[in-house]
Every structure is written in C-alpha cells, then in structure tokens.
PDB file of C-alpha atoms in Angstrom:
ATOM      1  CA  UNK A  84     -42.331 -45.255  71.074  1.00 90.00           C
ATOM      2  CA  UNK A  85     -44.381 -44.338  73.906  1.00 91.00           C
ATOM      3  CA  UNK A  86     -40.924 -45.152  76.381  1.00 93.00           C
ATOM      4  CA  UNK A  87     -38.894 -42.975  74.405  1.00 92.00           C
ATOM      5  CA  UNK A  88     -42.228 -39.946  74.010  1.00 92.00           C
ATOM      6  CA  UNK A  89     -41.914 -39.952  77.828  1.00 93.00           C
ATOM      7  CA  UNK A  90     -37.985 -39.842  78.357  1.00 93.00           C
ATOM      8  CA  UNK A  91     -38.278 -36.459  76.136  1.00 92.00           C
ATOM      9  CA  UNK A  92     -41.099 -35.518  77.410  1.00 92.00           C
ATOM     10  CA  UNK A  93     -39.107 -35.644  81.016  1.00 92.00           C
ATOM     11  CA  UNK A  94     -36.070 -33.538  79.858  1.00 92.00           C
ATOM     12  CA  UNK A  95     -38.205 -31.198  77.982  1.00 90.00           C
ATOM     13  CA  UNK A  96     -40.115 -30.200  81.167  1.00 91.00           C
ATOM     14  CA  UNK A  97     -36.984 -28.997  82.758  1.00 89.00           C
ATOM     15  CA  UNK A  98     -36.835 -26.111  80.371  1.00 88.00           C
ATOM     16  CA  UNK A  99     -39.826 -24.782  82.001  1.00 88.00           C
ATOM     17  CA  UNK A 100     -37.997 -24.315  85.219  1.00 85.00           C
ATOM     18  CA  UNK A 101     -40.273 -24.957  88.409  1.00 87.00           C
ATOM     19  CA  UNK A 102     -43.158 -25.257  86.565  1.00 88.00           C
ATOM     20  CA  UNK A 103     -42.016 -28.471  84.568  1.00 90.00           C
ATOM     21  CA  UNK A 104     -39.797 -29.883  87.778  1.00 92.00           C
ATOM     22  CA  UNK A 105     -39.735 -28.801  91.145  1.00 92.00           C
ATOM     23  CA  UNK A 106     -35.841 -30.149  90.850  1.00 92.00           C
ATOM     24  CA  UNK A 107     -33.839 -30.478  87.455  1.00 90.00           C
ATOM     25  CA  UNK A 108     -32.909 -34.227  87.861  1.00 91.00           C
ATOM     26  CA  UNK A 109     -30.066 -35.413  86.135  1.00 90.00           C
ATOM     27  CA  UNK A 110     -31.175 -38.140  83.780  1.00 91.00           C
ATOM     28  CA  UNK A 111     -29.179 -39.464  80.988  1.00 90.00           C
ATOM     29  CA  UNK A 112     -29.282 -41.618  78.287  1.00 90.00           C
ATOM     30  CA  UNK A 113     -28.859 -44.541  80.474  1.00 89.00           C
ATOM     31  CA  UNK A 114     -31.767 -44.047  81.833  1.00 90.00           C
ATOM     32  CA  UNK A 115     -33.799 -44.377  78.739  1.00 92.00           C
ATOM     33  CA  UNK A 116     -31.976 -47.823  77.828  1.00 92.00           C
ATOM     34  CA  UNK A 117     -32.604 -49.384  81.176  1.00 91.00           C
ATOM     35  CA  UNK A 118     -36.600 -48.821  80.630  1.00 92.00           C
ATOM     36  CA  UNK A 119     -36.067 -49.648  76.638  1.00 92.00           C
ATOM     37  CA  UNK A 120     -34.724 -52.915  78.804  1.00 91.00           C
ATOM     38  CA  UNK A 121     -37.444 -53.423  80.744  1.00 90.00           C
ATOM     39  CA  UNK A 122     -39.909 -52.683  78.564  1.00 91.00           C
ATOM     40  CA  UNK A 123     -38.657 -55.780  76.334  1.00 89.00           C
ATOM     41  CA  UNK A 124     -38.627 -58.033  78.766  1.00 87.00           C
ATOM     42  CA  UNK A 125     -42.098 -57.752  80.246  1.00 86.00           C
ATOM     43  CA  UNK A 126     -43.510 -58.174  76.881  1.00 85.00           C
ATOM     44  CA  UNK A 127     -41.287 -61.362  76.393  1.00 83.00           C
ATOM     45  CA  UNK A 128     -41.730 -62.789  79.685  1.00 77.00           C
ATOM     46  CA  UNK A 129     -45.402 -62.932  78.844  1.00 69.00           C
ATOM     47  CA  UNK A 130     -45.215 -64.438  75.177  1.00 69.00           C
ATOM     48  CA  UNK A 131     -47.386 -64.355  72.555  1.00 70.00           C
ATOM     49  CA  UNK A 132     -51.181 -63.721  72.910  1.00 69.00           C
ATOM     50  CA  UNK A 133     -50.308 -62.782  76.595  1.00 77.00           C
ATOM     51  CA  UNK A 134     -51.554 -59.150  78.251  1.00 85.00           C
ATOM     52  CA  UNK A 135     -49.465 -56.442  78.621  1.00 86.00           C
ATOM     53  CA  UNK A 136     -48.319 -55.656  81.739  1.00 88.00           C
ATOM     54  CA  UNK A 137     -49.143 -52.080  81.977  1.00 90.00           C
ATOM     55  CA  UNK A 138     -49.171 -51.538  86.096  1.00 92.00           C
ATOM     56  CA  UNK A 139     -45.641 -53.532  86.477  1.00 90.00           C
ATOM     57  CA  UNK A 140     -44.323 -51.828  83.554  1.00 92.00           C
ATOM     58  CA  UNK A 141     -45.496 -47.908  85.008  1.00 92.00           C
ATOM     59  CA  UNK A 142     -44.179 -49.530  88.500  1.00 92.00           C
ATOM     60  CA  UNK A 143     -41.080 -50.764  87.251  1.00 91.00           C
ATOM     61  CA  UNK A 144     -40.465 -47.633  84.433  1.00 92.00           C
ATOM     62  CA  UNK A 145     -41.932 -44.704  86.317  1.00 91.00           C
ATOM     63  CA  UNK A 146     -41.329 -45.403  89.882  1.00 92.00           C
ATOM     64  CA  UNK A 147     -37.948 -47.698  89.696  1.00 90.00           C
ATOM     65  CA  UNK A 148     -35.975 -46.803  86.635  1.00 91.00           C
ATOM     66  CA  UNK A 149     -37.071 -42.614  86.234  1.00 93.00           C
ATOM     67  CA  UNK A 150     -38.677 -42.026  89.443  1.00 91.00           C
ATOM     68  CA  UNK A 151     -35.282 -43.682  91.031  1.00 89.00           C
ATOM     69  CA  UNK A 152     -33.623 -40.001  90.606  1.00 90.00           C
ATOM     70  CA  UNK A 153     -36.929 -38.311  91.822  1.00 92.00           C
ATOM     71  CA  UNK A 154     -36.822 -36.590  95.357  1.00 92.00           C
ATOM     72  CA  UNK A 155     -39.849 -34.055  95.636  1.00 93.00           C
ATOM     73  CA  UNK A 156     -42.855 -35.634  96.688  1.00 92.00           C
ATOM     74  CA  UNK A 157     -44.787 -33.478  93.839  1.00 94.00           C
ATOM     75  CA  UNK A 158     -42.689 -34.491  91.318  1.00 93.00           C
ATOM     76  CA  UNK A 159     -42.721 -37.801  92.256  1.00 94.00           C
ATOM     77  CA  UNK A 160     -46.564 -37.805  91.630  1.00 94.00           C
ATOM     78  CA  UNK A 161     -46.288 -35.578  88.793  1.00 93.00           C
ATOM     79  CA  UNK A 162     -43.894 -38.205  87.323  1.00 93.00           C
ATOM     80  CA  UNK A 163     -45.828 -41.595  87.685  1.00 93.00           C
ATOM     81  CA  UNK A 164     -48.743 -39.607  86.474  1.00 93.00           C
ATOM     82  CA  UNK A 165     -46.907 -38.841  83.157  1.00 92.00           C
ATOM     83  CA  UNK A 166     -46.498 -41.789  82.463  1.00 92.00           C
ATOM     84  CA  UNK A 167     -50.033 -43.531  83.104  1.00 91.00           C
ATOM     85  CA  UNK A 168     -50.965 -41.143  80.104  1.00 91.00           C
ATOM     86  CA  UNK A 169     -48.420 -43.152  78.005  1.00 92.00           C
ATOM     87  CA  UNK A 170     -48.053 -46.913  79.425  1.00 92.00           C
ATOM     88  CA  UNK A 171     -52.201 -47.872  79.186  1.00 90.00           C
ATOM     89  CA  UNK A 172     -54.267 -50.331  76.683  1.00 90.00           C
ATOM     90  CA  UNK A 173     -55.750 -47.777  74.343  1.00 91.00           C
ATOM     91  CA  UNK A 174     -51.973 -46.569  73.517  1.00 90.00           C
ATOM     92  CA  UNK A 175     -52.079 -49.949  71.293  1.00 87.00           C
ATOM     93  CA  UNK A 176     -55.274 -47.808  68.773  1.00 87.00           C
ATOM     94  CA  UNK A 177     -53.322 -45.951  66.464  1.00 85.00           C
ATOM     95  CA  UNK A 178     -55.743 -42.929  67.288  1.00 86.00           C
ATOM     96  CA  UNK A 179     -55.301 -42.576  70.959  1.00 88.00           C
ATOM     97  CA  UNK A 180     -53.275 -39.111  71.903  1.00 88.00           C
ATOM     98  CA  UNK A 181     -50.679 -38.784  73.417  1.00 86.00           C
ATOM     99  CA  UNK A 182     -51.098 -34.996  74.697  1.00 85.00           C
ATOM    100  CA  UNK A 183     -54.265 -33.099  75.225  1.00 80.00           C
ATOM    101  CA  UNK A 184     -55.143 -29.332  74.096  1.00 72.00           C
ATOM    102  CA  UNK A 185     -53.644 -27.622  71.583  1.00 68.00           C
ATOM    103  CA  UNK A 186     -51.665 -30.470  71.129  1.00 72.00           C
ATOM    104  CA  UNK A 187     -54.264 -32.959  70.601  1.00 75.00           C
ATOM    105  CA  UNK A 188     -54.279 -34.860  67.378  1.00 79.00           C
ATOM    106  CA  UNK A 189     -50.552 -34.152  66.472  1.00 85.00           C
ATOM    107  CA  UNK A 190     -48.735 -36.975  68.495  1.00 87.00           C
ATOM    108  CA  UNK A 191     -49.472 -40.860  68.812  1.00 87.00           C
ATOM    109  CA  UNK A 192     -48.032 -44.131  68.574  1.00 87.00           C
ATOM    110  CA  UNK A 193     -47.153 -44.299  64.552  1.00 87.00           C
ATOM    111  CA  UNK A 194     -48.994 -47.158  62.857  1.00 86.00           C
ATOM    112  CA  UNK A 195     -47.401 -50.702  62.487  1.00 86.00           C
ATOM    113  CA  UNK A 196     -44.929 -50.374  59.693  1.00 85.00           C
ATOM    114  CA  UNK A 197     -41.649 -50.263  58.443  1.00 88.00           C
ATOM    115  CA  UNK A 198     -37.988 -48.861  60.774  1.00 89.00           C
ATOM    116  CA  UNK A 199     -38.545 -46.261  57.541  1.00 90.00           C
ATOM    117  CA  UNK A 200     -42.073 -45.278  57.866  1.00 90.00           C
ATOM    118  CA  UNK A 201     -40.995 -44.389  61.664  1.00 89.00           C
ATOM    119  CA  UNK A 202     -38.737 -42.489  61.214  1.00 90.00           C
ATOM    120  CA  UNK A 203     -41.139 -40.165  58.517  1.00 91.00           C
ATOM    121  CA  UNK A 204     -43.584 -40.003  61.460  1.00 89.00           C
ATOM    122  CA  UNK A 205     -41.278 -38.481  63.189  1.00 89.00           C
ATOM    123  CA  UNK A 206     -39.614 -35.800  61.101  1.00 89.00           C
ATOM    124  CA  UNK A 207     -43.198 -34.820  60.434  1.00 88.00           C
ATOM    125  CA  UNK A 208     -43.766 -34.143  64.194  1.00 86.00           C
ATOM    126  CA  UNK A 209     -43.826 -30.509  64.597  1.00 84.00           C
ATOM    127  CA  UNK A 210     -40.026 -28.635  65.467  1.00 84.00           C
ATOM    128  CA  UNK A 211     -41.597 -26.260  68.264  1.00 81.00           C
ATOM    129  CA  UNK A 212     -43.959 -27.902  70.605  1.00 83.00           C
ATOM    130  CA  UNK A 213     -46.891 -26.499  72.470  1.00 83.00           C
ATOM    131  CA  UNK A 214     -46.754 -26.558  76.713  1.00 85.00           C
ATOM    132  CA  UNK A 215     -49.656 -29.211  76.269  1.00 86.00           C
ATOM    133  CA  UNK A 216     -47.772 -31.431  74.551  1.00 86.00           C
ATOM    134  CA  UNK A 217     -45.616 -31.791  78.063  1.00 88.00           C
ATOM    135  CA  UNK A 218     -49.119 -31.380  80.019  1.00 86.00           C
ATOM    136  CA  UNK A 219     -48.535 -27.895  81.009  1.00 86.00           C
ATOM    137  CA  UNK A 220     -51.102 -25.191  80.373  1.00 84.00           C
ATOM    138  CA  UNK A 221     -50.277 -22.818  77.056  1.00 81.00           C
ATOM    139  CA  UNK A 222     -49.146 -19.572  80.273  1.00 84.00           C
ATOM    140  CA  UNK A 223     -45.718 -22.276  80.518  1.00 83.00           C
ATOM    141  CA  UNK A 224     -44.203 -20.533  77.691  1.00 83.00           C
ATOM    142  CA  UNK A 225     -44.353 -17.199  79.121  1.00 84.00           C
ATOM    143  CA  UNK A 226     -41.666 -18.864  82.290  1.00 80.00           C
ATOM    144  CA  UNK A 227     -39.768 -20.087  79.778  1.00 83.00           C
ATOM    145  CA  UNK A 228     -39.408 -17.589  77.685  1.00 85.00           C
ATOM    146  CA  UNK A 229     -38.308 -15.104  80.845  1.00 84.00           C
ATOM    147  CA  UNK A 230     -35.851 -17.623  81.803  1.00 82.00           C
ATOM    148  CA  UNK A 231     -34.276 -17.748  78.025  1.00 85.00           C
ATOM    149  CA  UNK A 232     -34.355 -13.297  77.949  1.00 88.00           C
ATOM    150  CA  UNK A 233     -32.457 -13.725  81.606  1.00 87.00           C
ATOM    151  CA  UNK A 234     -29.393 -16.202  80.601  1.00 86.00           C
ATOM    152  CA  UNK A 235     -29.121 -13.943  77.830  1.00 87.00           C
ATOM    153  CA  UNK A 236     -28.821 -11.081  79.450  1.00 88.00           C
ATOM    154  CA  UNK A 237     -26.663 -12.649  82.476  1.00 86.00           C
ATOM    155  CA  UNK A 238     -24.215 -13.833  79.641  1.00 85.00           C
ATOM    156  CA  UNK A 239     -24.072 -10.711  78.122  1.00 83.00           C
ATOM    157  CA  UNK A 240     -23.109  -9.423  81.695  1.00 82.00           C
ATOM    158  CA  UNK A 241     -20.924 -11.074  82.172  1.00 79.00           C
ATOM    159  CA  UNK A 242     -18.797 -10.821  79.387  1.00 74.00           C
ATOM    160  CA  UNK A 243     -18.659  -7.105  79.800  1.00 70.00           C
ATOM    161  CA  UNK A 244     -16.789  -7.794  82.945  1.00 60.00           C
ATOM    162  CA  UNK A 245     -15.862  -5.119  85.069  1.00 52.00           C
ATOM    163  CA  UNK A 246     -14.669  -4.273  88.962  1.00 49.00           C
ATOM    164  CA  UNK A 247     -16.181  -3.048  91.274  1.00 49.00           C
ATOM    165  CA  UNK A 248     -17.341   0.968  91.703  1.00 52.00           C
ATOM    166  CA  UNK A 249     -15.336   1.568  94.856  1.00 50.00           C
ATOM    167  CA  UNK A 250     -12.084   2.059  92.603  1.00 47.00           C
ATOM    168  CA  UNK A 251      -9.944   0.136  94.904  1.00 46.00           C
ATOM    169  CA  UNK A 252      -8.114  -2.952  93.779  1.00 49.00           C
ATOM    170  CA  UNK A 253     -10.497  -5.115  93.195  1.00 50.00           C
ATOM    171  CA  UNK A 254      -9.619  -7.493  90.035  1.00 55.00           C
ATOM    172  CA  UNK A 255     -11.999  -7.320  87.252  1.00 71.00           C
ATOM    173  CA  UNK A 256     -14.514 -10.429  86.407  1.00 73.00           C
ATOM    174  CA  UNK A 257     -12.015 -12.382  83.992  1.00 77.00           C
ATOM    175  CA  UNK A 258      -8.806 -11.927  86.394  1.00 83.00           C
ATOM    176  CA  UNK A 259     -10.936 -13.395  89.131  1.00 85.00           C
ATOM    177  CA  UNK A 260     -11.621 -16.057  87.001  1.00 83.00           C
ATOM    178  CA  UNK A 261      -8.553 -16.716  86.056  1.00 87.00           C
ATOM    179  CA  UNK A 262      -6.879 -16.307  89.672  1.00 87.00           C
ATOM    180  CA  UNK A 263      -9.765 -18.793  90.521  1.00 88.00           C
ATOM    181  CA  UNK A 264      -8.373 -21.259  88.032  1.00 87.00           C
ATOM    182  CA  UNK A 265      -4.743 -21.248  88.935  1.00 89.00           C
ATOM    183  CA  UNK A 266      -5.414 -22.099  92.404  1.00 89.00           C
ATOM    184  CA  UNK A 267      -7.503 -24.423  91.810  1.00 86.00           C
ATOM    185  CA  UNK A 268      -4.583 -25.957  89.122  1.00 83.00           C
ATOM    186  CA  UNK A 269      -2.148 -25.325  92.637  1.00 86.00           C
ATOM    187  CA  UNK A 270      -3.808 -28.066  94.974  1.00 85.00           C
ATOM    188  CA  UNK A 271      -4.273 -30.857  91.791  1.00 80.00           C
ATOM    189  CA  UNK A 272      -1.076 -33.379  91.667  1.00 78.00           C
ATOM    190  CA  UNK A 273       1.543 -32.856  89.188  1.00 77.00           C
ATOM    191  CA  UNK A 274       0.032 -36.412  87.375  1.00 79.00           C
ATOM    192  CA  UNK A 275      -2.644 -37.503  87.156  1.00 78.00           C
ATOM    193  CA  UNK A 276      -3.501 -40.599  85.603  1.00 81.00           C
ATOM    194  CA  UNK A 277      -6.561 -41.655  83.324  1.00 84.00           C
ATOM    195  CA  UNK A 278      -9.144 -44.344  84.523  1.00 85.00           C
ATOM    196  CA  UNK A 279      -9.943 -47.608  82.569  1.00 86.00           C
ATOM    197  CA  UNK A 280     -12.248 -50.205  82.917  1.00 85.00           C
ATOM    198  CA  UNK A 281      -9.686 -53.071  83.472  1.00 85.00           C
ATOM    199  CA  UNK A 282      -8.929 -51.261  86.880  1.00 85.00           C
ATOM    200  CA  UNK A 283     -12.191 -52.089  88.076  1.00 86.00           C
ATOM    201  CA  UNK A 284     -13.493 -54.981  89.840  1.00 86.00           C
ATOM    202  CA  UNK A 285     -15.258 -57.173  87.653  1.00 84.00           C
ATOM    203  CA  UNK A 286     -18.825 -56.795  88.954  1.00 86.00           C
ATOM    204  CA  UNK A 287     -19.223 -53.512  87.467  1.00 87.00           C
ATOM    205  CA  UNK A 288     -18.804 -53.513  84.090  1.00 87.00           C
ATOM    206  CA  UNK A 289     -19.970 -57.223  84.239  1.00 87.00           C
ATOM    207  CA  UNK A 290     -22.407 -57.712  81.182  1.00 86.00           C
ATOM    208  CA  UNK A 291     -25.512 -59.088  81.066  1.00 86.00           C
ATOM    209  CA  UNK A 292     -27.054 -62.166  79.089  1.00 83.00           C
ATOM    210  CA  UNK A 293     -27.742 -59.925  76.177  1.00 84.00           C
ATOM    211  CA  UNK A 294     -24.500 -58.151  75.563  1.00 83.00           C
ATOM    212  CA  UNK A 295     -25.240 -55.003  77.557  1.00 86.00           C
ATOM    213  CA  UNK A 296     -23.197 -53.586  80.561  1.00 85.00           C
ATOM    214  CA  UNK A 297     -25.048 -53.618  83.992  1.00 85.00           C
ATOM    215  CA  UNK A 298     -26.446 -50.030  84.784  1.00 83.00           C
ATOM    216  CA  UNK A 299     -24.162 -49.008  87.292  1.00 85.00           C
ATOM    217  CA  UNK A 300     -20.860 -49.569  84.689  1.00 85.00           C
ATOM    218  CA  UNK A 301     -22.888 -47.705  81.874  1.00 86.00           C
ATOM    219  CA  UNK A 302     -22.639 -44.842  84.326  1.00 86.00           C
ATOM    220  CA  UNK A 303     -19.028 -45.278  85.605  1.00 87.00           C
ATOM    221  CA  UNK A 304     -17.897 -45.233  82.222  1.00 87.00           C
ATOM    222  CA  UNK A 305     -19.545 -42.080  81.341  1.00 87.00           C
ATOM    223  CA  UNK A 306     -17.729 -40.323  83.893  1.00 88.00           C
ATOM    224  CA  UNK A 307     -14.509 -41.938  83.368  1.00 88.00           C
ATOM    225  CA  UNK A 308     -15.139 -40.099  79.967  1.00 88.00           C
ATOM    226  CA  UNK A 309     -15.903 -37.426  81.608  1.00 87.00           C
ATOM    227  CA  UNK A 310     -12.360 -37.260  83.619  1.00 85.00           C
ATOM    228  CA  UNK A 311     -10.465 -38.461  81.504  1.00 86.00           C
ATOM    229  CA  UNK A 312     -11.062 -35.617  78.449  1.00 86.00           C
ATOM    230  CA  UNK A 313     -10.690 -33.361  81.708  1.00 80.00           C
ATOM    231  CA  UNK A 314      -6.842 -34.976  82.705  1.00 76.00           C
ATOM    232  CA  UNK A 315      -5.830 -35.088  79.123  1.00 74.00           C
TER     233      UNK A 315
END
C-alpha cells in the first residue's frame, strides 16, 4: 500500500507545476510494477520472522527504480525524502500517518484484512485531496489552480483561431495547422509497417522466473503500441 501511496503521490505532485517537481518526469505504470517487484522480493529474501529491509528497499525503490528518471538535484532529494515518510518501521502500526497537516489522520496503511476490506478503505479516502497530503503547504493550491484557469483560457484561444492584424496573407491558426500536418505526412514513406515483438532480439522481451517481461520490453512494447495505433 505504502509503494503504490507513493507512486500517486509522485504523479500527483506534477499537477502543482514547479512547486511539486522542478521537472515533470515521465513515469509510467512500469515503474510502479518494477518497485511492486522489488518490494516482494526483499521481504522474501529475508523469510519469515526476518526484519524488513527498509534502507535497501528506499535505496533500491526511491533512488534506483523512481529516482532512475530523476535529474534535478532538488528533486532528487525531494524524492528519496518522500519516500522515507512511507518505507519506515512504524508504517507496520495501523495508526501511523501517512501525511501531516490538514491531512493528518485521513490516510494510513489499512488494517490486515480481506482484498475486500481494501478496497472499502480506499473508496472511503477522500475524492479531492489537500496539498499536505503530497507534503506541500495548503498556498500549493493557489499554483495549481492558476495553472488549470490558464490551459483553459489558452484552449479557448486557441480555438477562436484567427490571423494575424497586419491583414496580409497570413493563414489563420487551423490552416497552419493543417499545412503543418501535410508536410509533415510529405517526408513519411508511402508504408509503413507495424512493429512486433517477434522482430526483436530475444533478450528484450525475455521473461523472468516469475512470468513477467524484463523492464526494458515492458517499455518497448508500450511504444510499439504507441506507433503502431499511430501507422494504422
């Protein structure tokens, strides 16, 4: 739970622009299964009765797996520290918060039970969260909300369209666009065809000892995806 509190807690920050992330960093889904990975197998390495390896798994989670993506030296910090809040003993104590403020009280661990009783947890959480639930004082909103008023207002912009006031022959926003588009379609090759995983080599969609592709074929096949809805 606490794994899969921080992955949203990550994207979540980038709605706050600068002030969540000094960078938006692209993670993905990916992401959050290699550390559900790693997570596993530290606490099965160890067996039963064994301590938990919090300081490899915030090395190997924070620094490694999330913090692999990370290239400000601010958010770098900003990230292990994140997750220090999350991956420590007292997370075990079915009391023990998970955000401070505002905030406090409203998320932790859920108690040992049930897949069911999880998920109830959860769709109790709150739909709109505070800025201290992503460790950000309450003023975040206020940057978040003038980003939100500004795309909207952009957007509307530019779907009035428009040239420009000189009068000359400028083409307006959406014949640009389009002009844009059909060179662009110009320089691609009359076919083009799909990718597919057989026309790899066999080292990177190879699959682990549990079932699951290795990371880097998990991404490859994303944006083969990707492409290939493009192509078609």
């Amino acid at each position: 739970f606490a794994t899969a509190f921080y992955n949203a807690i990550s994207l979540e920050r980038k709605k706050f622009g600068a002030i969540g992330w000094n960078i938006q960093y692209p993670w993905m889904n990916s992401d959050l299964k290699t550390a559900f990975m790693m997570v596993k197998n530290y606490l099965e390495l160890g067996g039963p009765g064994s301590e938990v390896p919090w300081e490899t798994l915030n090395t190997m989670v924070g620094v490694i797996c999330y913090g692999g993506r990370v290239t400000d030296s601010w958010d770098k910090r900003c990230n292990v520290s994140i997750l220090k809040k999350y991956y420590v003993p007292e997370l075990l104590s079915d009391d023990y918060d998970l955000s401070d403020g505002l905030s406090a009280g409203t998320y932790r661990a859920p108690p040992e039970g049930s897949l069911e009783d999880v998920r109830k947890y959860i769709d109790a959480l709150p739909r709109i969260d505070t800025p201290e639930a992503f460790g950000l004082h309450p003023n975040a909103n206020i940057e978040y909300e003038n980003k939100q008023v500004s795309a909207l207002l952009d957007t509307l912009i530019l779907m009035e369209g428009g040239g420009s006031g000189g009068g000359g022959d400028d083409a307006k926003t959406e014949q640009m666009v389009i002009q844009m588009a059909e060179e662009m379609e110009a320089k691609m090759p009359k076919e083009l065809q799909p990718f597919h995983e057989r026309d790899g080599h066999a080292s990177t969609f190879a699959k682990l000892a549990d079932g699951s592709v290795v990371s880097l074929g998990v991404f490859l096949s994303q944006e083969m995806s990707r492409f290939n809805d493009l192509v078609e």
